[in-house]
Every structure is written in structure tokens, then in C-alpha cells.
């Protein structure tokens, strides 16, 4: 279809062309196209899985000619390579890529049947399927895996893949047979720093660290880069009033990523932000600020067993916690950060409903902002996943028109969607408990609920969902 076909088909003469109707038709068409593409992707996965099975059948006769001299290669591996090469040559692809995709397809059909059928029905995309597959690949028990699929598929059918990734990681963590505290102890032993060569005289410095440390480093660099940018934009007068030399940085055009990289190099090579700091060492004084979301039972004392469980008033309670509402951390680290490290914000949640109970470090003028940041944790426009630290707190009902400044009329929006709300035909209203009801220019409605913080339901039998909040 030509790019201008739609315009060419627009009514001519006295007929009125309604762009809203055209947009509504286009959106419906694209929804149908996406569903058809998902079904075709499912058929492709099925075909690749059959190809993998064909390779296994071919291998039953033993290694092919010359295979005996190939160390470490069995009959199945050689057959898979041969089949992958055949497909790759015909489809103009890399045989290594095809072989990897054959393995992914075989796993999807064999271990994630619910996800495959949702893909075949056009209810989710291949990206959603890969998110579910990647998160659940470490779960080996079929019953556990089925429970994981049942928990994440409703979210996959309603949310964008970036939002699904958060829930999938959380549900996989809850279902994992080995406690996070045990796996974390083992993983910490593998911490390291690596240098990987890159083209054009560059190299990548990569560090594998405990999540709390890595997030803290990134947050501190971000704060330092933002402060440097803020000071660089000031004139000599305001800079002098602050006792800084911000005017020397005027005209700095580096991006946030570039500033983070330069500050990172300064800190590691000299121990200070040399060449970037102010005379009063304002940047060096910045410390990391990361939210630690902790179910209250995790902080109630008691010792964790090697299984990662403990008894609280006769109930078996899990000990999940998260950094910035996204990354699971072990209970020992969560308790330390929440109880001792004052630079970290504690977000306490109800162990049954998952609702935010309180945010510590309350100060006049800051308590509401902290509570909303903990509640929303990301932009509240459908599909957006930008974290709250980079967002605006927006009055759903304009404050200038009488809208109150409270949790029932405020929501976090990124700048892009903040502008969209005020300068387009998109509208939004709050329906209670922080739930937003968005209406598009074509009249479609989209519901966005605050993401449920890390929580463990207690007091009911396994599988009892009566008291569980929506997971997305």
C-alpha cells in the first residue's frame, strides 16, 4: 500500500473528512495487524520447534560422517547445527542465530504452553513472550512454572513489555525454590570488574556488584551530573551567591550519559570529581538516594533460616524487598539499608494488600512527594516505565481550577506525557486508590493502576488470591 493511499482516499468536494474517525479506523487496523503478526510469530516459533525435534530424530542414528573426531560435539548438537545451517542458508540468516532461536522456540512450546497459546491468539506479542520466558527460565518444576505463567499472563495482555518485565521478575522470585538470600550469597562471590575492548579506541568497563551497590553508584553519578548541569546554567552572580564556580562550566553541552561517564572516571582515578566539582566540593558531598521497598514483616526482627523463611506469630512469611520498586534484594541487605543507612528511603508496605503504609524521612513539604513517589514508582501513562525520580507530580484536576493537592488528585507523569495531557485531546481522571482512567482522542479508555510494591500475602493457603491486589 502506498504511503499516501489514506490521504488519496479521503472524501473530496463537499464531504467532510473527520480526522478523529480516520484515526479510530487506523488504530483498529493496527490492532488487527499486530494480532495477525503475533499469530504469525507463534507459527514461526512452532515451525522452529519442529525443526529442533527433527534434528533430534536425525541424531538418533548417531553422529554423521567425520563426527568422531570433533571433541565435545554429540550427535544432537551436530544435527542441530546441520538443520540450523539449512534454514539459515534458505532464509539468509546466521546459522548460529537460527540454532539459538530453535532452542528458544522449543522451550516456549514445551515449558510455557500458556504463553505460546496467548501469542498464537494474538493476545500478546513475541516481546511479551520473551519477557515471560526469560524471567521463568530458572524455574524447573512444571507446577511452579504453570503458577508463574498464570500470574503474569493477565498483565502481559494489558501492559507493555517494560511493565511486564517488573512483575515477571517479582513473580519468578517468589516462585523460585531456592531462597534469594542463599543465591545472593553465592552470587556475591562472583563480583568482578572487566574491561571489554571496543572499536575506535574505546573500551567498556563493566562491574558485577550487589544490586544495592550498583544502584547506589548510578544514582550518585546521576545526582552529581544533574547538579553540574544545573550549576552550569547559572550566571556568575547566582553561582557566586552559592559559593561555587559554576560559571566556569557555562556552555557545557555534554549529555547526561557523558557527564556520568566523566564523573565516574574522575571518582575512580582521583577519588574526587576533579575538573567538575565546585570550590566548596558541592558535588563530592552528594550521596546516593535509592528507595528500599520493604514489607513490614521483614523488619519485625527474627532470624531467617537458610530457606529464606521465618515464622511471625504462627504465619510463614516471605522476605521479599526491592530497590526503587524494581530490583529484588535479599532480606539482610534490605534490613540493613532500611534500618541503618540513612541515605536510603524506606517504603513500608502492608504484607497482605501490598499498599504503601508509610515513607520515612518525612519533612515539611516533602512527605506528600515521597509518598506519591513510592506509590507510583513510574510514569502513570499507559505503557510508560520511566521511574518517578525523573517525573513531574501533576494535578489530575488542575489546581488553578480548584483541584486539591493530595494523593487523590496527584500522579507522577514524565515530561512527555505531562505535556500530552495538557496540550492534546487525551484526558484523565482519578477513580480512587490512585487508579487513573485515561481516555484517548478516539474515545478508547485505558486504566492504569499504581504498581503493587514487593509484598508477600500471608494468612491464607497457597494459591488463595482473595486478599491479593491486582499485580499490575
Tab-separated table of C-alpha atoms in Angstrom:
chain	number	residue	atom	x	y	z
A	1	UNK	CA	0.000	0.000	0.000
A	2	UNK	CA	1.349	3.440	-0.910
A	3	UNK	CA	2.128	5.771	1.996
A	4	UNK	CA	-0.359	8.382	0.762
A	5	UNK	CA	-3.205	5.962	-0.002
A	6	UNK	CA	-5.166	7.005	3.084
A	7	UNK	CA	-4.939	10.656	2.086
A	8	UNK	CA	-5.871	9.859	-1.508
A	9	UNK	CA	-8.959	8.012	-0.253
A	10	UNK	CA	-10.119	10.956	1.860
A	11	UNK	CA	-13.523	12.373	0.843
A	12	UNK	CA	-13.354	15.141	-1.753
A	13	UNK	CA	-15.574	18.062	-2.576
A	14	UNK	CA	-18.347	18.807	-0.101
A	15	UNK	CA	-17.734	15.679	2.000
A	16	UNK	CA	-16.277	16.345	5.456
A	17	UNK	CA	-13.138	14.450	6.398
A	18	UNK	CA	-13.124	13.758	10.154
A	19	UNK	CA	-9.532	13.064	11.304
A	20	UNK	CA	-10.795	11.568	14.586
A	21	UNK	CA	-12.776	8.930	12.686
A	22	UNK	CA	-9.784	8.238	10.450
A	23	UNK	CA	-7.532	7.844	13.478
A	24	UNK	CA	-10.030	5.492	15.120
A	25	UNK	CA	-10.055	3.325	11.986
A	26	UNK	CA	-6.260	3.363	11.757
A	27	UNK	CA	-5.865	2.310	15.390
A	28	UNK	CA	-8.342	-0.540	14.913
A	29	UNK	CA	-6.486	-1.630	11.787
A	30	UNK	CA	-3.128	-1.600	13.573
A	31	UNK	CA	-4.575	-3.595	16.466
A	32	UNK	CA	-5.685	-6.233	13.971
A	33	UNK	CA	-2.302	-6.165	12.198
A	34	UNK	CA	-0.449	-6.630	15.499
A	35	UNK	CA	-2.676	-9.597	16.392
A	36	UNK	CA	-2.063	-11.195	12.976
A	37	UNK	CA	1.697	-10.610	13.297
A	38	UNK	CA	1.667	-12.216	16.745
A	39	UNK	CA	-0.125	-15.257	15.315
A	40	UNK	CA	2.454	-15.483	12.539
A	41	UNK	CA	5.259	-15.214	15.116
A	42	UNK	CA	3.647	-18.098	17.005
A	43	UNK	CA	3.548	-20.148	13.806
A	44	UNK	CA	7.230	-19.342	13.251
A	45	UNK	CA	8.029	-20.471	16.807
A	46	UNK	CA	6.092	-23.680	16.196
A	47	UNK	CA	7.990	-24.326	12.960
A	48	UNK	CA	11.377	-23.715	14.597
A	49	UNK	CA	10.434	-26.030	17.476
A	50	UNK	CA	9.510	-28.744	14.965
A	51	UNK	CA	12.885	-28.166	13.283
A	52	UNK	CA	14.586	-28.763	16.631
A	53	UNK	CA	12.632	-32.002	17.033
A	54	UNK	CA	13.611	-33.050	13.514
A	55	UNK	CA	17.243	-32.528	14.490
A	56	UNK	CA	16.762	-34.818	17.488
A	57	UNK	CA	15.268	-37.527	15.243
A	58	UNK	CA	18.134	-37.135	12.798
A	59	UNK	CA	20.568	-37.601	15.676
A	60	UNK	CA	19.069	-40.945	16.691
A	61	UNK	CA	21.237	-42.668	14.115
A	62	UNK	CA	24.389	-41.324	15.775
A	63	UNK	CA	26.923	-38.740	14.679
A	64	UNK	CA	27.315	-38.069	10.992
A	65	UNK	CA	30.439	-38.670	8.894
A	66	UNK	CA	33.570	-37.302	10.485
A	67	UNK	CA	31.878	-36.533	13.800
A	68	UNK	CA	34.016	-38.935	15.775
A	69	UNK	CA	36.969	-36.576	15.550
A	70	UNK	CA	35.098	-33.498	16.795
A	71	UNK	CA	35.789	-33.187	20.508
A	72	UNK	CA	32.831	-32.285	22.720
A	73	UNK	CA	30.182	-32.497	19.997
A	74	UNK	CA	27.463	-35.109	20.315
A	75	UNK	CA	25.031	-36.348	17.714
A	76	UNK	CA	22.238	-33.952	18.758
A	77	UNK	CA	24.475	-30.872	18.625
A	78	UNK	CA	25.773	-31.787	15.183
A	79	UNK	CA	22.253	-32.450	13.904
A	80	UNK	CA	21.029	-29.115	15.288
A	81	UNK	CA	23.887	-27.320	13.568
A	82	UNK	CA	23.095	-29.049	10.293
A	83	UNK	CA	19.382	-28.170	10.488
A	84	UNK	CA	20.125	-24.591	11.545
A	85	UNK	CA	22.554	-24.202	8.654
A	86	UNK	CA	19.917	-25.469	6.218
A	87	UNK	CA	17.315	-22.971	7.481
A	88	UNK	CA	19.820	-20.106	7.673
A	89	UNK	CA	21.007	-20.583	4.107
A	90	UNK	CA	17.442	-20.557	2.809
A	91	UNK	CA	16.367	-17.512	4.849
A	92	UNK	CA	19.619	-15.517	4.591
A	93	UNK	CA	20.323	-15.607	8.320
A	94	UNK	CA	23.193	-16.618	10.582
A	95	UNK	CA	23.070	-20.325	11.412
A	96	UNK	CA	24.133	-19.505	14.993
A	97	UNK	CA	21.134	-17.184	15.358
A	98	UNK	CA	18.807	-19.809	13.881
A	99	UNK	CA	20.107	-22.502	16.240
A	100	UNK	CA	19.578	-20.209	19.236
A	101	UNK	CA	16.050	-19.416	18.045
A	102	UNK	CA	15.310	-23.129	17.631
A	103	UNK	CA	16.217	-23.657	21.279
A	104	UNK	CA	14.067	-20.697	22.379
A	105	UNK	CA	11.106	-21.970	20.372
A	106	UNK	CA	11.425	-25.490	21.771
A	107	UNK	CA	11.469	-24.103	25.314
A	108	UNK	CA	8.494	-21.808	24.645
A	109	UNK	CA	6.272	-24.618	23.368
A	110	UNK	CA	7.446	-27.224	25.868
A	111	UNK	CA	7.673	-25.213	29.099
A	112	UNK	CA	5.426	-22.161	28.501
A	113	UNK	CA	2.314	-23.513	26.729
A	114	UNK	CA	0.025	-20.798	28.120
A	115	UNK	CA	2.320	-18.092	26.798
A	116	UNK	CA	2.537	-19.761	23.395
A	117	UNK	CA	-1.256	-20.012	23.086
A	118	UNK	CA	-1.657	-16.354	24.112
A	119	UNK	CA	0.830	-15.456	21.378
A	120	UNK	CA	-0.976	-17.632	18.821
A	121	UNK	CA	-4.289	-15.978	19.727
A	122	UNK	CA	-2.762	-12.523	19.209
A	123	UNK	CA	-3.338	-11.556	22.854
A	124	UNK	CA	0.369	-10.825	23.474
A	125	UNK	CA	3.365	-10.024	21.290
A	126	UNK	CA	6.561	-12.004	20.808
A	127	UNK	CA	8.304	-9.413	23.021
A	128	UNK	CA	5.882	-10.181	25.861
A	129	UNK	CA	6.529	-13.891	25.347
A	130	UNK	CA	10.296	-13.410	25.552
A	131	UNK	CA	9.969	-11.401	28.788
A	132	UNK	CA	7.954	-14.217	30.383
A	133	UNK	CA	10.330	-16.840	29.037
A	134	UNK	CA	13.471	-15.043	30.253
A	135	UNK	CA	12.067	-14.465	33.744
A	136	UNK	CA	10.771	-18.016	34.203
A	137	UNK	CA	13.608	-19.966	32.615
A	138	UNK	CA	15.218	-20.758	36.002
A	139	UNK	CA	12.004	-22.353	37.334
A	140	UNK	CA	12.244	-26.088	36.778
A	141	UNK	CA	9.196	-27.582	38.500
A	142	UNK	CA	6.310	-27.772	35.968
A	143	UNK	CA	3.683	-26.934	38.591
A	144	UNK	CA	5.644	-23.917	39.803
A	145	UNK	CA	6.163	-22.783	36.227
A	146	UNK	CA	2.436	-23.093	35.493
A	147	UNK	CA	1.644	-20.930	38.526
A	148	UNK	CA	4.171	-18.348	37.358
A	149	UNK	CA	2.567	-18.238	33.891
A	150	UNK	CA	-0.905	-17.847	35.375
A	151	UNK	CA	0.295	-14.892	37.465
A	152	UNK	CA	1.987	-12.944	34.666
A	153	UNK	CA	-0.188	-13.583	31.590
A	154	UNK	CA	-3.057	-11.267	32.691
A	155	UNK	CA	-0.508	-8.463	32.973
A	156	UNK	CA	1.023	-9.342	29.593
A	157	UNK	CA	-2.387	-8.988	27.940
A	158	UNK	CA	-2.904	-5.490	29.359
A	159	UNK	CA	0.511	-3.874	29.778
A	160	UNK	CA	3.580	-3.004	27.716
A	161	UNK	CA	6.584	-5.384	27.898
A	162	UNK	CA	8.629	-2.991	30.043
A	163	UNK	CA	5.947	-3.054	32.745
A	164	UNK	CA	5.513	-6.803	32.408
A	165	UNK	CA	9.257	-7.299	32.989
A	166	UNK	CA	8.972	-5.899	36.513
A	167	UNK	CA	6.073	-8.169	37.518
A	168	UNK	CA	7.620	-11.214	35.827
A	169	UNK	CA	10.872	-10.772	37.755
A	170	UNK	CA	8.931	-10.418	41.012
A	171	UNK	CA	6.713	-13.459	40.416
A	172	UNK	CA	9.688	-15.580	39.363
A	173	UNK	CA	11.490	-14.522	42.525
A	174	UNK	CA	8.526	-15.522	44.694
A	175	UNK	CA	8.251	-18.896	42.953
A	176	UNK	CA	11.949	-19.750	42.971
A	177	UNK	CA	12.597	-22.910	45.043
A	178	UNK	CA	15.884	-21.573	46.443
A	179	UNK	CA	15.721	-18.512	48.686
A	180	UNK	CA	17.192	-15.252	47.404
A	181	UNK	CA	19.409	-14.940	50.471
A	182	UNK	CA	21.157	-18.206	49.563
A	183	UNK	CA	21.506	-17.340	45.882
A	184	UNK	CA	22.731	-13.849	46.736
A	185	UNK	CA	25.487	-15.189	48.993
A	186	UNK	CA	26.658	-17.435	46.168
A	187	UNK	CA	26.411	-14.689	43.538
A	188	UNK	CA	28.370	-12.148	45.613
A	189	UNK	CA	31.377	-14.436	45.353
A	190	UNK	CA	31.352	-13.806	41.615
A	191	UNK	CA	31.675	-9.998	41.823
A	192	UNK	CA	34.280	-8.648	39.440
A	193	UNK	CA	35.376	-5.822	37.165
A	194	UNK	CA	36.055	-6.459	33.471
A	195	UNK	CA	37.370	-4.458	30.534
A	196	UNK	CA	35.981	-5.295	27.098
A	197	UNK	CA	37.675	-3.763	24.032
A	198	UNK	CA	35.522	-1.710	21.665
A	199	UNK	CA	36.231	-0.199	18.231
A	200	UNK	CA	37.512	3.348	17.641
A	201	UNK	CA	39.904	3.411	20.574
A	202	UNK	CA	37.190	2.788	23.175
A	203	UNK	CA	36.690	0.144	25.854
A	204	UNK	CA	33.854	-0.907	28.144
A	205	UNK	CA	34.460	-1.096	31.893
A	206	UNK	CA	31.895	-3.450	33.414
A	207	UNK	CA	31.431	-4.255	37.093
A	208	UNK	CA	29.323	-7.070	38.541
A	209	UNK	CA	28.246	-5.885	42.004
A	210	UNK	CA	25.479	-6.401	44.557
A	211	UNK	CA	22.380	-4.577	43.306
A	212	UNK	CA	22.304	-2.150	46.243
A	213	UNK	CA	25.850	-1.015	45.452
A	214	UNK	CA	25.297	-0.766	41.685
A	215	UNK	CA	22.072	1.228	42.006
A	216	UNK	CA	23.692	3.483	44.593
A	217	UNK	CA	26.659	4.217	42.311
A	218	UNK	CA	24.409	5.017	39.356
A	219	UNK	CA	22.133	7.224	41.459
A	220	UNK	CA	25.027	9.201	42.916
A	221	UNK	CA	26.523	9.784	39.445
A	222	UNK	CA	23.105	10.892	38.179
A	223	UNK	CA	22.669	13.387	41.023
A	224	UNK	CA	26.168	14.763	40.510
A	225	UNK	CA	25.586	15.129	36.743
A	226	UNK	CA	22.254	16.890	37.303
A	227	UNK	CA	23.778	19.283	39.833
A	228	UNK	CA	26.661	20.021	37.474
A	229	UNK	CA	24.183	20.777	34.666
A	230	UNK	CA	22.115	22.960	36.998
A	231	UNK	CA	25.137	24.968	38.071
A	232	UNK	CA	26.440	25.233	34.515
A	233	UNK	CA	23.245	27.025	33.538
A	234	UNK	CA	23.609	29.724	36.194
A	235	UNK	CA	25.219	33.106	35.654
A	236	UNK	CA	28.214	34.265	37.645
A	237	UNK	CA	26.039	36.170	40.125
A	238	UNK	CA	23.893	33.269	41.355
A	239	UNK	CA	26.917	30.986	41.235
A	240	UNK	CA	28.873	33.346	43.439
A	241	UNK	CA	25.941	33.518	45.825
A	242	UNK	CA	26.134	29.765	46.152
A	243	UNK	CA	29.876	29.969	46.733
A	244	UNK	CA	30.561	27.933	43.597
A	245	UNK	CA	32.453	28.280	40.362
A	246	UNK	CA	29.542	27.209	38.228
A	247	UNK	CA	30.211	29.944	35.686
A	248	UNK	CA	33.357	28.111	34.590
A	249	UNK	CA	31.172	25.297	33.269
A	250	UNK	CA	28.945	27.598	31.196
A	251	UNK	CA	28.371	26.270	27.706
A	252	UNK	CA	28.901	22.625	28.680
A	253	UNK	CA	26.978	20.637	26.080
A	254	UNK	CA	27.622	17.122	27.355
A	255	UNK	CA	24.707	14.721	27.680
A	256	UNK	CA	23.696	13.123	30.975
A	257	UNK	CA	25.352	9.842	29.940
A	258	UNK	CA	28.570	11.655	29.046
A	259	UNK	CA	28.614	13.530	32.353
A	260	UNK	CA	28.006	10.327	34.301
A	261	UNK	CA	30.883	8.649	32.461
A	262	UNK	CA	33.280	11.578	33.065
A	263	UNK	CA	32.388	11.821	36.752
A	264	UNK	CA	32.721	8.050	37.080
A	265	UNK	CA	36.254	8.227	35.650
A	266	UNK	CA	37.151	11.157	37.933
A	267	UNK	CA	35.973	9.367	41.056
A	268	UNK	CA	37.814	6.144	40.253
A	269	UNK	CA	41.076	7.722	39.104
A	270	UNK	CA	41.386	10.512	41.658
A	271	UNK	CA	38.808	9.807	44.351
A	272	UNK	CA	37.031	13.116	43.644
A	273	UNK	CA	35.135	14.764	40.763
A	274	UNK	CA	38.293	16.552	39.592
A	275	UNK	CA	37.639	19.194	36.967
A	276	UNK	CA	33.913	19.135	37.660
A	277	UNK	CA	33.500	19.980	41.336
A	278	UNK	CA	32.963	23.420	42.826
A	279	UNK	CA	35.374	25.140	45.262
A	280	UNK	CA	33.167	24.114	48.180
A	281	UNK	CA	33.117	20.483	46.896
A	282	UNK	CA	29.360	20.552	46.431
A	283	UNK	CA	29.312	17.588	44.021
A	284	UNK	CA	31.582	15.436	46.175
A	285	UNK	CA	29.163	15.858	49.077
A	286	UNK	CA	26.295	14.244	47.176
A	287	UNK	CA	25.309	10.775	48.393
A	288	UNK	CA	23.110	8.136	46.785
A	289	UNK	CA	19.341	8.131	47.351
A	290	UNK	CA	17.538	4.910	46.492
A	291	UNK	CA	14.125	3.721	47.726
A	292	UNK	CA	14.064	0.379	49.535
A	293	UNK	CA	10.571	-1.139	49.423
A	294	UNK	CA	10.209	-3.498	52.385
A	295	UNK	CA	7.151	-5.425	53.648
A	296	UNK	CA	6.807	-4.523	57.335
A	297	UNK	CA	7.168	-8.157	58.445
A	298	UNK	CA	10.705	-8.151	57.053
A	299	UNK	CA	11.654	-5.503	59.625
A	300	UNK	CA	9.996	-7.151	62.628
A	301	UNK	CA	13.111	-8.965	63.738
A	302	UNK	CA	13.799	-12.656	63.984
A	303	UNK	CA	16.279	-14.767	62.118
A	304	UNK	CA	15.914	-16.084	58.621
A	305	UNK	CA	16.541	-19.727	58.013
A	306	UNK	CA	18.661	-20.963	55.138
A	307	UNK	CA	15.437	-21.376	53.194
A	308	UNK	CA	14.822	-17.637	53.473
A	309	UNK	CA	11.603	-18.088	55.512
A	310	UNK	CA	10.779	-17.258	59.112
A	311	UNK	CA	7.850	-17.565	61.484
A	312	UNK	CA	5.911	-14.476	62.598
A	313	UNK	CA	3.030	-15.039	65.000
A	314	UNK	CA	2.473	-18.524	63.632
A	315	UNK	CA	2.492	-17.429	59.987
A	316	UNK	CA	5.137	-18.310	57.461
A	317	UNK	CA	6.258	-15.024	55.948
A	318	UNK	CA	8.345	-14.363	52.850
A	319	UNK	CA	11.012	-11.666	52.964
A	320	UNK	CA	10.990	-10.062	49.560
A	321	UNK	CA	12.172	-6.463	49.166
A	322	UNK	CA	13.065	-4.261	46.210
A	323	UNK	CA	15.336	-1.377	45.245
A	324	UNK	CA	13.400	1.522	43.731
A	325	UNK	CA	10.428	-0.802	43.209
A	326	UNK	CA	12.265	-2.734	40.511
A	327	UNK	CA	15.150	-4.944	41.583
A	328	UNK	CA	14.737	-7.738	44.179
A	329	UNK	CA	17.291	-7.720	47.017
A	330	UNK	CA	17.970	-10.159	49.818
A	331	UNK	CA	16.331	-9.536	53.240
A	332	UNK	CA	19.615	-8.976	55.080
A	333	UNK	CA	20.563	-6.116	52.761
A	334	UNK	CA	17.031	-4.683	52.922
A	335	UNK	CA	17.038	-4.699	56.732
A	336	UNK	CA	20.445	-3.047	56.859
A	337	UNK	CA	19.557	-0.295	54.391
A	338	UNK	CA	16.153	0.324	55.938
A	339	UNK	CA	17.422	0.361	59.498
A	340	UNK	CA	20.898	1.861	59.440
A	341	UNK	CA	21.878	3.575	56.204
A	342	UNK	CA	20.181	6.980	56.470
A	343	UNK	CA	20.747	7.885	52.805
A	344	UNK	CA	18.190	5.281	51.752
A	345	UNK	CA	14.428	5.889	51.832
A	346	UNK	CA	12.306	3.202	53.480
A	347	UNK	CA	8.982	2.436	51.807
A	348	UNK	CA	6.934	0.253	54.152
A	349	UNK	CA	4.163	-1.884	52.664
A	350	UNK	CA	1.272	-3.895	54.068
A	351	UNK	CA	2.134	-7.632	53.932
A	352	UNK	CA	-1.392	-8.600	52.855
A	353	UNK	CA	-2.660	-5.886	50.496
A	354	UNK	CA	0.706	-4.605	49.320
A	355	UNK	CA	-0.410	-0.985	49.836
A	356	UNK	CA	2.173	1.645	50.780
A	357	UNK	CA	1.843	2.272	54.524
A	358	UNK	CA	4.472	4.942	55.046
A	359	UNK	CA	7.623	6.529	53.713
A	360	UNK	CA	10.266	7.555	56.213
A	361	UNK	CA	12.350	10.722	56.393
A	362	UNK	CA	9.228	12.887	56.436
A	363	UNK	CA	9.934	16.595	56.325
A	364	UNK	CA	7.572	19.581	55.894
A	365	UNK	CA	6.713	19.936	52.214
A	366	UNK	CA	8.311	16.610	51.293
A	367	UNK	CA	6.023	13.988	52.826
A	368	UNK	CA	3.417	14.036	50.056
A	369	UNK	CA	6.068	13.963	47.331
A	370	UNK	CA	7.774	10.953	48.929
A	371	UNK	CA	4.511	9.088	49.379
A	372	UNK	CA	3.465	9.639	45.757
A	373	UNK	CA	6.921	8.680	44.510
A	374	UNK	CA	6.659	5.410	46.429
A	375	UNK	CA	3.082	4.768	45.291
A	376	UNK	CA	3.567	5.432	41.585
A	377	UNK	CA	7.263	4.479	41.123
A	378	UNK	CA	6.939	5.165	37.370
A	379	UNK	CA	5.087	7.372	34.898
A	380	UNK	CA	1.351	6.728	35.109
A	381	UNK	CA	0.618	6.967	31.381
A	382	UNK	CA	-0.300	3.548	29.919
A	383	UNK	CA	2.821	1.662	28.845
A	384	UNK	CA	5.380	4.175	30.133
A	385	UNK	CA	8.043	2.899	32.532
A	386	UNK	CA	10.168	5.985	33.285
A	387	UNK	CA	10.957	5.980	37.049
A	388	UNK	CA	9.486	8.626	39.355
A	389	UNK	CA	12.776	10.327	40.136
A	390	UNK	CA	12.632	11.843	36.649
A	391	UNK	CA	8.920	12.753	36.702
A	392	UNK	CA	6.597	15.669	37.429
A	393	UNK	CA	3.871	15.464	40.066
A	394	UNK	CA	0.810	16.557	38.118
A	395	UNK	CA	-2.612	17.674	39.389
A	396	UNK	CA	-5.142	15.472	37.598
A	397	UNK	CA	-7.745	18.197	38.119
A	398	UNK	CA	-5.914	21.483	37.549
A	399	UNK	CA	-5.005	23.213	40.825
A	400	UNK	CA	-5.796	26.578	39.228
A	401	UNK	CA	-9.362	25.346	38.790
A	402	UNK	CA	-9.818	24.125	42.335
A	403	UNK	CA	-8.072	20.748	42.194
A	404	UNK	CA	-6.754	19.739	45.646
A	405	UNK	CA	-3.114	18.958	46.331
A	406	UNK	CA	-3.484	15.466	47.769
A	407	UNK	CA	-2.944	11.807	46.871
A	408	UNK	CA	-6.381	11.623	45.238
A	409	UNK	CA	-5.548	14.344	42.711
A	410	UNK	CA	-1.828	13.905	42.076
A	411	UNK	CA	0.014	11.435	39.876
A	412	UNK	CA	3.552	11.131	38.535
A	413	UNK	CA	3.981	11.802	34.807
A	414	UNK	CA	7.106	12.037	32.665
A	415	UNK	CA	7.547	15.335	30.836
A	416	UNK	CA	6.424	13.836	27.511
A	417	UNK	CA	3.096	12.594	28.889
A	418	UNK	CA	2.649	15.635	31.143
A	419	UNK	CA	2.719	17.803	28.016
A	420	UNK	CA	0.441	15.342	26.190
A	421	UNK	CA	-2.153	15.573	28.971
A	422	UNK	CA	-2.289	19.366	28.890
A	423	UNK	CA	-1.872	20.049	25.167
A	424	UNK	CA	-3.768	17.289	23.372
A	425	UNK	CA	-7.195	15.685	23.420
A	426	UNK	CA	-6.057	12.963	25.830
A	427	UNK	CA	-7.920	13.266	29.149
A	428	UNK	CA	-7.512	11.597	32.536
A	429	UNK	CA	-9.448	11.253	35.770
A	430	UNK	CA	-8.785	9.521	39.076
A	431	UNK	CA	-11.223	6.805	40.163
A	432	UNK	CA	-9.837	6.113	43.640
A	433	UNK	CA	-6.838	4.390	45.225
A	434	UNK	CA	-4.516	6.102	42.779
A	435	UNK	CA	-6.158	4.482	39.726
A	436	UNK	CA	-6.128	6.645	36.589
A	437	UNK	CA	-8.675	6.371	33.788
A	438	UNK	CA	-7.199	7.714	30.536
A	439	UNK	CA	-9.378	8.485	27.515
A	440	UNK	CA	-7.789	8.801	24.076
A	441	UNK	CA	-8.882	11.248	21.343
A	442	UNK	CA	-10.747	8.369	19.655
A	443	UNK	CA	-12.681	7.545	22.826
A	444	UNK	CA	-10.726	4.451	23.907
A	445	UNK	CA	-10.357	4.007	27.666
A	446	UNK	CA	-7.189	2.771	29.375
A	447	UNK	CA	-6.913	2.046	33.099
A	448	UNK	CA	-3.585	2.483	34.872
A	449	UNK	CA	-3.265	1.259	38.459
A	450	UNK	CA	-0.353	2.051	40.785
A	451	UNK	CA	2.174	-0.800	40.571
A	452	UNK	CA	1.953	-3.084	43.577
A	453	UNK	CA	5.127	-2.888	45.702
A	454	UNK	CA	7.018	-6.003	46.738
A	455	UNK	CA	4.813	-7.979	49.103
A	456	UNK	CA	4.070	-11.460	50.344
A	457	UNK	CA	0.496	-12.480	51.100
A	458	UNK	CA	0.135	-14.141	54.490
A	459	UNK	CA	-2.653	-15.787	56.430
A	460	UNK	CA	-4.176	-17.820	53.623
A	461	UNK	CA	-3.463	-21.119	51.911
A	462	UNK	CA	-1.205	-21.243	48.866
A	463	UNK	CA	-2.987	-20.049	45.758
A	464	UNK	CA	-5.568	-18.038	47.762
A	465	UNK	CA	-5.966	-14.755	45.873
A	466	UNK	CA	-8.881	-13.338	47.824
A	467	UNK	CA	-6.764	-10.692	49.551
A	468	UNK	CA	-4.278	-10.068	46.779
A	469	UNK	CA	-4.305	-6.720	44.947
A	470	UNK	CA	-4.050	-6.574	41.151
A	471	UNK	CA	-0.366	-7.351	40.337
A	472	UNK	CA	-0.065	-4.568	37.796
